[in-house]
mmCIF file of C-alpha atoms in Angstrom:
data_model
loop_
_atom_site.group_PDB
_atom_site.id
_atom_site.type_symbol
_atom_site.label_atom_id
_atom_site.label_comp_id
_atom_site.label_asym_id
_atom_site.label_seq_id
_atom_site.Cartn_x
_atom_site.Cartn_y
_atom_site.Cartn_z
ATOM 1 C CA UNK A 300 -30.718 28.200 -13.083
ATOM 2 C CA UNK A 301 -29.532 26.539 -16.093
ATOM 3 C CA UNK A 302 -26.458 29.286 -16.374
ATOM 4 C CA UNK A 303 -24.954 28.574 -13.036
ATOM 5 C CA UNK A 304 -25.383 24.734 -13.247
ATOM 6 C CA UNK A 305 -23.258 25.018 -16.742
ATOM 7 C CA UNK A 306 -20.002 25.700 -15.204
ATOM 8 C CA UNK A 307 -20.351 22.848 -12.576
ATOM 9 C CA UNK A 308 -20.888 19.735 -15.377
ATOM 10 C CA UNK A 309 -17.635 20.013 -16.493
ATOM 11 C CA UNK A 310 -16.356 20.994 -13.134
ATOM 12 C CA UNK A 311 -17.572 17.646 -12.096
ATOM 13 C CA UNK A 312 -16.227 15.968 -15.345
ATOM 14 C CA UNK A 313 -12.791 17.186 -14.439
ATOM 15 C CA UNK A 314 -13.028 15.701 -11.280
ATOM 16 C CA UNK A 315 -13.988 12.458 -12.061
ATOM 17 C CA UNK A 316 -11.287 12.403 -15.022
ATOM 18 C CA UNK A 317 -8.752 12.804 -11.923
ATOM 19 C CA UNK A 318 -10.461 10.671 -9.229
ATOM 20 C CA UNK A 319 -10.974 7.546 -11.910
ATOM 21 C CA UNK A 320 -7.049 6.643 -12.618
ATOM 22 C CA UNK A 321 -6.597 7.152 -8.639
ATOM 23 C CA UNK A 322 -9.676 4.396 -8.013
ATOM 24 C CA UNK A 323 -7.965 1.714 -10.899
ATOM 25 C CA UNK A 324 -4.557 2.109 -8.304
ATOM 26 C CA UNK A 325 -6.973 1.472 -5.244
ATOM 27 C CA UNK A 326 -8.079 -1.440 -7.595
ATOM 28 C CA UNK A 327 -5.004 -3.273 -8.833
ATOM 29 C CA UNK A 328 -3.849 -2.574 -5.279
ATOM 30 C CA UNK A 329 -6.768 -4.486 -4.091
ATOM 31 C CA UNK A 330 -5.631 -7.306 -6.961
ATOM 32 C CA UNK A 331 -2.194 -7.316 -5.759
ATOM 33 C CA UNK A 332 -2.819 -9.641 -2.667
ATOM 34 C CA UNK A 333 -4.517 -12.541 -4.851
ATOM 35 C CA UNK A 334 -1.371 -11.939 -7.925
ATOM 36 C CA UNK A 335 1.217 -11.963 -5.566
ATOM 37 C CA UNK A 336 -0.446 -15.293 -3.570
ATOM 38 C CA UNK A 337 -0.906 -16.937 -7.165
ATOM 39 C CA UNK A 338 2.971 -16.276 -8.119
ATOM 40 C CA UNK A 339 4.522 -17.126 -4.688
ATOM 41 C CA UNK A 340 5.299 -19.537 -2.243
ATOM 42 C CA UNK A 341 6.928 -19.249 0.813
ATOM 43 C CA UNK A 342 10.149 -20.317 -0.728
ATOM 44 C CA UNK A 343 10.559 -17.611 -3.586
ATOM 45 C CA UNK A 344 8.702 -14.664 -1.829
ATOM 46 C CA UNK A 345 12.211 -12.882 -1.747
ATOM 47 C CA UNK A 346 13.345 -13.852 -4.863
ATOM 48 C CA UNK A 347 9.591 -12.578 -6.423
ATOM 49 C CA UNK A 348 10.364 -9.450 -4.691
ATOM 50 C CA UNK A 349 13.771 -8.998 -6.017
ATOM 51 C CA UNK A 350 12.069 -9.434 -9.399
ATOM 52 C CA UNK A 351 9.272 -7.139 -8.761
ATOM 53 C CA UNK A 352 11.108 -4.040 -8.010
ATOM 54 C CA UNK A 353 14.452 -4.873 -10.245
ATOM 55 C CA UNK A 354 12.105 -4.609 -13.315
ATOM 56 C CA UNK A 355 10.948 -1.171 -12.150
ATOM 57 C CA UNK A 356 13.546 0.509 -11.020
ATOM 58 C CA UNK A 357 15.930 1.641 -13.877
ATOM 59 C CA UNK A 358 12.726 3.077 -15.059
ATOM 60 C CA UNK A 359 12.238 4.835 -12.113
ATOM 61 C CA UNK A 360 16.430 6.294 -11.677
ATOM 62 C CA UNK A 361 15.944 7.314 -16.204
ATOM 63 C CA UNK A 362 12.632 9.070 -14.800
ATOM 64 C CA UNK A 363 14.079 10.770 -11.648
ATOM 65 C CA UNK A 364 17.694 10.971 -13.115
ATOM 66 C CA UNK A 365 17.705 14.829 -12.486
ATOM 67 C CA UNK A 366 16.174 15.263 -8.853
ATOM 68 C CA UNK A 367 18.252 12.305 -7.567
ATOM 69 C CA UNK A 368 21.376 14.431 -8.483
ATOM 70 C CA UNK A 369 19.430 17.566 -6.590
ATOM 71 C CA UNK A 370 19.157 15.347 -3.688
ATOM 72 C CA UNK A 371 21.377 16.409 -0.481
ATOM 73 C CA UNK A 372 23.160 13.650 1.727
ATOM 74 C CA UNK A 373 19.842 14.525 4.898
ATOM 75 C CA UNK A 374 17.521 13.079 1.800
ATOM 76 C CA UNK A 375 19.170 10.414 1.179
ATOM 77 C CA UNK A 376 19.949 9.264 4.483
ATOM 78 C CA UNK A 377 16.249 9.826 5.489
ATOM 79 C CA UNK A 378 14.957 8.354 2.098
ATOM 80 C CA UNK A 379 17.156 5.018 2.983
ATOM 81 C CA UNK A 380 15.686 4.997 6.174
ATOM 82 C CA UNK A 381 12.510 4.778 4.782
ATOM 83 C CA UNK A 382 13.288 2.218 2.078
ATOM 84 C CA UNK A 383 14.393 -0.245 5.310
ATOM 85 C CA UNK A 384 11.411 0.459 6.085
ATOM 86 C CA UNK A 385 9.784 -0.267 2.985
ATOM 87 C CA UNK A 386 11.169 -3.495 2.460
ATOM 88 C CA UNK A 387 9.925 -4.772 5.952
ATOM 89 C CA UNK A 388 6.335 -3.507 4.681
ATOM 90 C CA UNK A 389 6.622 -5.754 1.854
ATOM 91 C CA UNK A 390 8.872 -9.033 3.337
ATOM 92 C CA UNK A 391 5.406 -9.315 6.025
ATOM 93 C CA UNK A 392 2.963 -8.675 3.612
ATOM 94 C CA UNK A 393 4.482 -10.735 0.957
ATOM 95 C CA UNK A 394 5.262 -13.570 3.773
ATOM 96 C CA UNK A 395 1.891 -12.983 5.120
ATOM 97 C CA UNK A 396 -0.199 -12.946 2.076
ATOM 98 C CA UNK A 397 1.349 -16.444 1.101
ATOM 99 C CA UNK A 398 0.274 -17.749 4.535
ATOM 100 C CA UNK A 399 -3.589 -16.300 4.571
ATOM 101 C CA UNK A 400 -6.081 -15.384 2.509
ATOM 102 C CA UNK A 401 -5.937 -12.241 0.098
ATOM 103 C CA UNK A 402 -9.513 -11.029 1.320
ATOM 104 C CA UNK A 403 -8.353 -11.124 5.087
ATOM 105 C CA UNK A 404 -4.703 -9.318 3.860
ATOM 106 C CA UNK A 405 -6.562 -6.770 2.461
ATOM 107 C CA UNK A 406 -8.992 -6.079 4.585
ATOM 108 C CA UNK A 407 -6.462 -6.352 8.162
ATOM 109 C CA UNK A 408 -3.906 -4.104 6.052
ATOM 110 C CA UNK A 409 -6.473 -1.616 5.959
ATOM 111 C CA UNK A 410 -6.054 -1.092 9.895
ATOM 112 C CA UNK A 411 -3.192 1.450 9.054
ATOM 113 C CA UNK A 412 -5.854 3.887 8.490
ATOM 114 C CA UNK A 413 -6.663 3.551 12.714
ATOM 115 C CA UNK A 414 -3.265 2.970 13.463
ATOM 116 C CA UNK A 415 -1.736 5.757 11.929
ATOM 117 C CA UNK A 416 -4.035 8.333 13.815
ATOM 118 C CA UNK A 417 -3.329 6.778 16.946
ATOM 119 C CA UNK A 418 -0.009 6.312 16.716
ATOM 120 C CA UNK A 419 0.588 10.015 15.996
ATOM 121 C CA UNK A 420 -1.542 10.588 18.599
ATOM 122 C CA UNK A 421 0.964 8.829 21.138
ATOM 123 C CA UNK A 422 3.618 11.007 19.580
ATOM 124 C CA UNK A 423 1.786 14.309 19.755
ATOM 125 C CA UNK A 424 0.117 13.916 22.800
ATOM 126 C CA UNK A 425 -3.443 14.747 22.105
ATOM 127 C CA UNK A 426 -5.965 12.237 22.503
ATOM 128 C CA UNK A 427 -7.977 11.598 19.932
ATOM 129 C CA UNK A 428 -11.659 12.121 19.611
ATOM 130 C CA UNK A 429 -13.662 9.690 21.356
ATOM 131 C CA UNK A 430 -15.687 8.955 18.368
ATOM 132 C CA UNK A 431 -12.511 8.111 16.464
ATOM 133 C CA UNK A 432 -11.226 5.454 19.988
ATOM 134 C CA UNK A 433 -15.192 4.182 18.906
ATOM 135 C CA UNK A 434 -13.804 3.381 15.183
ATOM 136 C CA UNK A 435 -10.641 2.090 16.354
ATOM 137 C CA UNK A 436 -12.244 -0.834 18.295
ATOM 138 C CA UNK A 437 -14.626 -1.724 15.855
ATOM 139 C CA UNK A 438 -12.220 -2.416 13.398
ATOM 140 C CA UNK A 439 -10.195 -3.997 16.020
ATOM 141 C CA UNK A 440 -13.311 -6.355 16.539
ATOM 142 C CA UNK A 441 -13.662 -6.607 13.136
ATOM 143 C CA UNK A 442 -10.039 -8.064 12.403
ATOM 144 C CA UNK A 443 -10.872 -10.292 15.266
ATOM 145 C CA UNK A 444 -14.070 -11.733 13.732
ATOM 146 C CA UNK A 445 -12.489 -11.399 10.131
ATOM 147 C CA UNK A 446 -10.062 -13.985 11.084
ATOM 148 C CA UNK A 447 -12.498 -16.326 12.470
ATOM 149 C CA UNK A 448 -14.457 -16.712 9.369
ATOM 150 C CA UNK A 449 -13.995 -20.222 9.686
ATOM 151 C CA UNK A 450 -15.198 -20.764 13.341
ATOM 152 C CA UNK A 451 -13.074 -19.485 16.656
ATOM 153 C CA UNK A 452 -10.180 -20.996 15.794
ATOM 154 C CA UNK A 453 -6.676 -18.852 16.984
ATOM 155 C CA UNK A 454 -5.714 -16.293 13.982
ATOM 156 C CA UNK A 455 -3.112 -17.931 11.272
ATOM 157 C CA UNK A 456 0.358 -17.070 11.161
ATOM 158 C CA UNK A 457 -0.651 -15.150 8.111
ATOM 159 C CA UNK A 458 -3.104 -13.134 9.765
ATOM 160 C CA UNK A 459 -0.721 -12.043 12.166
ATOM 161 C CA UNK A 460 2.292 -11.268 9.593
ATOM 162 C CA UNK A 461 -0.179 -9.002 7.789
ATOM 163 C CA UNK A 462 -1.299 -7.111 11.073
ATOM 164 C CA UNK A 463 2.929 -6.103 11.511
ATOM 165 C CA UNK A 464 2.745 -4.727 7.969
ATOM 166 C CA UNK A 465 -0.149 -2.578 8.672
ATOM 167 C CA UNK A 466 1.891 -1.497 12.130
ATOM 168 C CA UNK A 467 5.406 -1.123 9.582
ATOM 169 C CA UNK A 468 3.131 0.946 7.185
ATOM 170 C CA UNK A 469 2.022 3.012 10.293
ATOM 171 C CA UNK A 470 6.127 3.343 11.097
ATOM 172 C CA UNK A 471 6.482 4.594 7.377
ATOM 173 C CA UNK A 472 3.811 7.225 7.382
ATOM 174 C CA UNK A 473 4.586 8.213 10.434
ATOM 175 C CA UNK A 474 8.586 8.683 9.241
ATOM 176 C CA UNK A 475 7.824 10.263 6.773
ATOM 177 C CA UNK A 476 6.067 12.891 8.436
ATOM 178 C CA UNK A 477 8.578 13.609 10.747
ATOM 179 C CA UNK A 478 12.064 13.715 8.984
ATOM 180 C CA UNK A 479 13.145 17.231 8.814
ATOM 181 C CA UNK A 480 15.140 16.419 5.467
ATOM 182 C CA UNK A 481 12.105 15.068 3.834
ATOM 183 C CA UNK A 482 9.292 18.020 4.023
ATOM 184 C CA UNK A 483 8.220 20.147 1.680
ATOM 185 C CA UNK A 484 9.798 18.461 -1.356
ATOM 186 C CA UNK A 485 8.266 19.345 -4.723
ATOM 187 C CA UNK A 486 7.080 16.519 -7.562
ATOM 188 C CA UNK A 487 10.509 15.666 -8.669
ATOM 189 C CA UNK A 488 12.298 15.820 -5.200
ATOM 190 C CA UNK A 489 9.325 12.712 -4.349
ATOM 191 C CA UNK A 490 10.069 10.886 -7.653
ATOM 192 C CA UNK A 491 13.976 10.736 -6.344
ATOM 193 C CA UNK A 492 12.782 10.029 -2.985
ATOM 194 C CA UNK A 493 11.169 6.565 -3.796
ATOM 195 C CA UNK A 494 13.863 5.614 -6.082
ATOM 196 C CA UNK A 495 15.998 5.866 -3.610
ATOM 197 C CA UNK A 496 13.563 3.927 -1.236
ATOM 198 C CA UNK A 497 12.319 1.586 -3.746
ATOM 199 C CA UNK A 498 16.854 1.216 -4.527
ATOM 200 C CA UNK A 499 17.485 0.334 -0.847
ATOM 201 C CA UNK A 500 14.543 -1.996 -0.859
ATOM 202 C CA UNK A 501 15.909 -4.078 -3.989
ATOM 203 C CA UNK A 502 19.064 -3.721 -2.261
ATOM 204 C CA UNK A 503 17.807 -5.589 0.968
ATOM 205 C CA UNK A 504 15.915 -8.812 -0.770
ATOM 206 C CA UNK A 505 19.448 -8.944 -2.847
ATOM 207 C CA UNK A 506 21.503 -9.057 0.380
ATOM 208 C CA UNK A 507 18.935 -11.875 1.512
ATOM 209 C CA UNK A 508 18.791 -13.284 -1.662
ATOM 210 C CA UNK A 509 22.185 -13.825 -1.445
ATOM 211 C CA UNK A 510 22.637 -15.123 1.848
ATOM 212 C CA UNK A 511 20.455 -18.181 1.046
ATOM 213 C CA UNK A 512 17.301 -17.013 1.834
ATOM 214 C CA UNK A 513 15.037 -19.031 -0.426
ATOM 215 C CA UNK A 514 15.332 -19.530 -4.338
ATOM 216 C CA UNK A 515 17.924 -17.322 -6.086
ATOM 217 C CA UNK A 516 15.732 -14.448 -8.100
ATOM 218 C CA UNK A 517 17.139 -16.427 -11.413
ATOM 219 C CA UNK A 518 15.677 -19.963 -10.771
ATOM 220 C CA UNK A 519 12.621 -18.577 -9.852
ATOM 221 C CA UNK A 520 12.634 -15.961 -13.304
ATOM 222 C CA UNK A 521 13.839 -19.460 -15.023
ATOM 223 C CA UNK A 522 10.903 -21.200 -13.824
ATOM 224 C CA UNK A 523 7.988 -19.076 -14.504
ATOM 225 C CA UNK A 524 5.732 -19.420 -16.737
ATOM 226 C CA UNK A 525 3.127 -17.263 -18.736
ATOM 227 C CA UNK A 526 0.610 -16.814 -16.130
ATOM 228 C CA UNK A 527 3.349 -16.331 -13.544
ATOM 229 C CA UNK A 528 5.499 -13.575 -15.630
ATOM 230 C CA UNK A 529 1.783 -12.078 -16.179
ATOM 231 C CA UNK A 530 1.286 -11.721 -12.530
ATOM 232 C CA UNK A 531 5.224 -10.474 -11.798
ATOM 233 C CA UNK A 532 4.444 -7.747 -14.744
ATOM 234 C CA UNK A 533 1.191 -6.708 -13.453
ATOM 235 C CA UNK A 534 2.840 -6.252 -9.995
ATOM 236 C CA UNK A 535 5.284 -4.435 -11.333
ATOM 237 C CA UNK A 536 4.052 -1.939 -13.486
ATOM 238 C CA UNK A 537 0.513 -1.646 -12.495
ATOM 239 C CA UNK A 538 0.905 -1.878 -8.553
ATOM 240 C CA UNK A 539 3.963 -0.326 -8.414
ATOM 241 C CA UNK A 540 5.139 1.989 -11.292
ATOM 242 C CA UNK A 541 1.476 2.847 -12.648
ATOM 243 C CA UNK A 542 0.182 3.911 -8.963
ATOM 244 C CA UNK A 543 3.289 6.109 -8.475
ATOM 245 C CA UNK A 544 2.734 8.220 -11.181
ATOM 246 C CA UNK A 545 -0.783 8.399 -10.813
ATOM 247 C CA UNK A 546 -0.406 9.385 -7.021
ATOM 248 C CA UNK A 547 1.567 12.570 -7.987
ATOM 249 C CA UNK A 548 -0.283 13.620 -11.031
ATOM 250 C CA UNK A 549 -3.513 13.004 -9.261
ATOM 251 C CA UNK A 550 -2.125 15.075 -6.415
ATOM 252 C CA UNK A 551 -1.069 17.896 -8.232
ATOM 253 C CA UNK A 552 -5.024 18.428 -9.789
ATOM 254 C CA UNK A 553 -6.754 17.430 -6.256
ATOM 255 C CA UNK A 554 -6.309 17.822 -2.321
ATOM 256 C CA UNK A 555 -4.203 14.939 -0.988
ATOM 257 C CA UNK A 556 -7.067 13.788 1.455
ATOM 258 C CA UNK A 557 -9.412 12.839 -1.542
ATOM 259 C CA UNK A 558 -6.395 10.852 -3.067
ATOM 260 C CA UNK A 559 -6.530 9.333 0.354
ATOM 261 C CA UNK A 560 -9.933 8.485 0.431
ATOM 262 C CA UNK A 561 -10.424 7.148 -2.857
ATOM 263 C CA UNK A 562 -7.163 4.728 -2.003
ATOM 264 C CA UNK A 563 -8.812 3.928 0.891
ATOM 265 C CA UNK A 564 -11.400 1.559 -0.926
ATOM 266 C CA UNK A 565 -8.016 -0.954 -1.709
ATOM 267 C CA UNK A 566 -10.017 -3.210 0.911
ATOM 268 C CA UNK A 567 -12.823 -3.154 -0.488
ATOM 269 C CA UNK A 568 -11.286 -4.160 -4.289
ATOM 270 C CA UNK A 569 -9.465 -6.579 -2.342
ATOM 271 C CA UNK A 570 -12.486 -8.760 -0.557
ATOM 272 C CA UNK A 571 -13.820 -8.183 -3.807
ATOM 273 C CA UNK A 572 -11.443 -10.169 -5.942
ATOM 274 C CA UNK A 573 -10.669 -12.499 -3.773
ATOM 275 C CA UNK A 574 -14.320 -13.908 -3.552
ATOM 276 C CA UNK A 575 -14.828 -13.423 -7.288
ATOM 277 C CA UNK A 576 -11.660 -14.506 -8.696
ATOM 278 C CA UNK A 577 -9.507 -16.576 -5.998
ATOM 279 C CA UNK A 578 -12.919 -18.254 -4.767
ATOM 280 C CA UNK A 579 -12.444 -17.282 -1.293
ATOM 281 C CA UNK A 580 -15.100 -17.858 1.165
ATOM 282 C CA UNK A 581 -15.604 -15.603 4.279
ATOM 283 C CA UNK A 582 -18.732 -17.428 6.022
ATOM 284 C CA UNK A 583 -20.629 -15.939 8.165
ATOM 285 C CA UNK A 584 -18.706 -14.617 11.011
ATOM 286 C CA UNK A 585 -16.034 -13.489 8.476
ATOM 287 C CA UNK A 586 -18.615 -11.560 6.181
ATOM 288 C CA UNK A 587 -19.737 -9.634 9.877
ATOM 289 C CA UNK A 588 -16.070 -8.898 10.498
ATOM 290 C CA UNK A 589 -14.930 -7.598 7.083
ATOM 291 C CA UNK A 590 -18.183 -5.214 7.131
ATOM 292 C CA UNK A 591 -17.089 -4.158 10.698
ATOM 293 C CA UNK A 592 -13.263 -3.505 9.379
ATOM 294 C CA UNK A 593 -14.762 -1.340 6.430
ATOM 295 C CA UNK A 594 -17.276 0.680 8.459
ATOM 296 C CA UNK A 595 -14.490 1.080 11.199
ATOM 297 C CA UNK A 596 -11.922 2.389 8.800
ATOM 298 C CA UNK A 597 -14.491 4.688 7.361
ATOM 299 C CA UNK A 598 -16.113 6.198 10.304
ATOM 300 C CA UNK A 599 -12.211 6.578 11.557
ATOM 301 C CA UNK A 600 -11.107 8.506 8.599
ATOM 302 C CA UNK A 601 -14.339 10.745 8.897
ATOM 303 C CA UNK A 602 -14.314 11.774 12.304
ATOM 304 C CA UNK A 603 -10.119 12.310 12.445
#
């Protein structure tokens, strides 16, 4: 007994030496909603996001310098496809997140996990398993409930913003998938492939940046303080630069669908700060709809 259970404890040890660093990125992702709510309004969320990315990014070209010269004109068309994209993901979530509450953006953006499923399944054809359609609608009951924590009032403008970012997310995945150009590209082929989205991103909150929409990216840098630089940096290198890498090395020494399901607890971490540290309050009916969005995304990711 003992000589067949030796090989498994460090087996297991491995494991959990990959699956921590990918849990800490479902964490800080979780975090992100109540940092990027304490550092913007809806005045300077394009000028935080200019300042988000802009900090990463030369980073990210010094890191990827060699497979963004290996990159052929398809890539980067379909990689700046996907950075337009991108930055609509992050102008609703960003403009949402300012307007609700960071449990209920967490917990709503976690509907990407039904949507993405059934979205493919409009595409393919093939109707998903009934069990799954079961899932689908109690999360969908959940989100309804979630946003009603306060009574049955109509959903905030926030709510809603954040429920188009989970359907842009959905777009993303789901372009990503199917762009000939894009499959099958090693490691360093997907490091050049975000620049280049994360590039065109930068490159659209600049264009609006420019054109008036809000506070220029400088005031706003001028203006912050401590805490406020503290929650740009932790954006920016935790949420952004620090999950990257730890997607692809994580990847690399597991299958891609446990990466996926330890992300998948971003909700969770998310509900989780915001009660704890942003002193959010669900009530009752809110509490009975984020447990409904959690079981919902779980049993859907289970049975797909």
């Amino acid at each position: 007994m003992s000589t067949l259970a030796a090989p498994a404890a460090p087996a297991a040890r491995r494991a959990w030496l990959t699956d921590l660093p990918v849990l800490l990125v479902a964490m800080v992702w979780g975090a992100s909603y109540l940092a990027a709510k304490g550092i913007t309004t809806t005045h300077t969320v394009v000028a935080v996001l200019v300042l988000r990315f802009a900090v990463v990014l030369p980073a990210l070209v010094v890191a990827g310098r060699r497979g963004l010269r290996a990159l052929t004109a398809p890539q980067w068309r379909g990689a700046t496809v996907l950075g337009l994209i991108l930055s609509g993901i992050f102008l609703l979530e960003t403009y949402g997140v300012v307007r609700t509450s960071a449990t209920n953006a967490g917990l709503i953006i976690s509907l990407t996990m039904i949507f993405t499923p059934l979205a493919e399944a409009a595409v393919t054809r093939e109707r998903p398993p009934r069990a799954f359609l079961a899932a689908a609608g109690l999360s969908v009951l959940g989100v309804v409930l979630l946003t009603q924590g306060g009574g049955f009032t109509r959903p905030s403008a926030g709510d809603g913003l954040i429920l188009l970012a989970a359907l842009a997310r959905t777009a993303h995945v789901l372009a990503m998938s199917r762009l000939k150009a894009l499959r099958g590209t090693g490691d360093t082929h997907a490091l050049a492939l975000t620049t280049v989205q994360l590039g065109t991103a930068v490159g659209v909150f600049a264009v609006l940046a420019a054109a008036g929409a809000g506070a220029s990216p400088w005031s706003v840098a001028a203006d912050f303080g401590a805490r406020e630089w503290a929650g740009l940096v932790f954006l920016s290198v935790f949420c952004t630069l620090f999950a990257f890498f730890v997607q692809i090395w994580a990847v690399r020494r597991t299958s891609p669908s446990r990466v996926s399901l330890l992300l998948g607890t971003e909700p969770l971490w998310a509900a989780a700060v915001g009660i704890a540290l942003g002193g959010e309050r669900l009530g009752a009916v809110g509490l009975v709809g984020g447990v409904l969005v959690l079981v919902g995304t779980s049993w859907g990711r289970g049975v797909r």
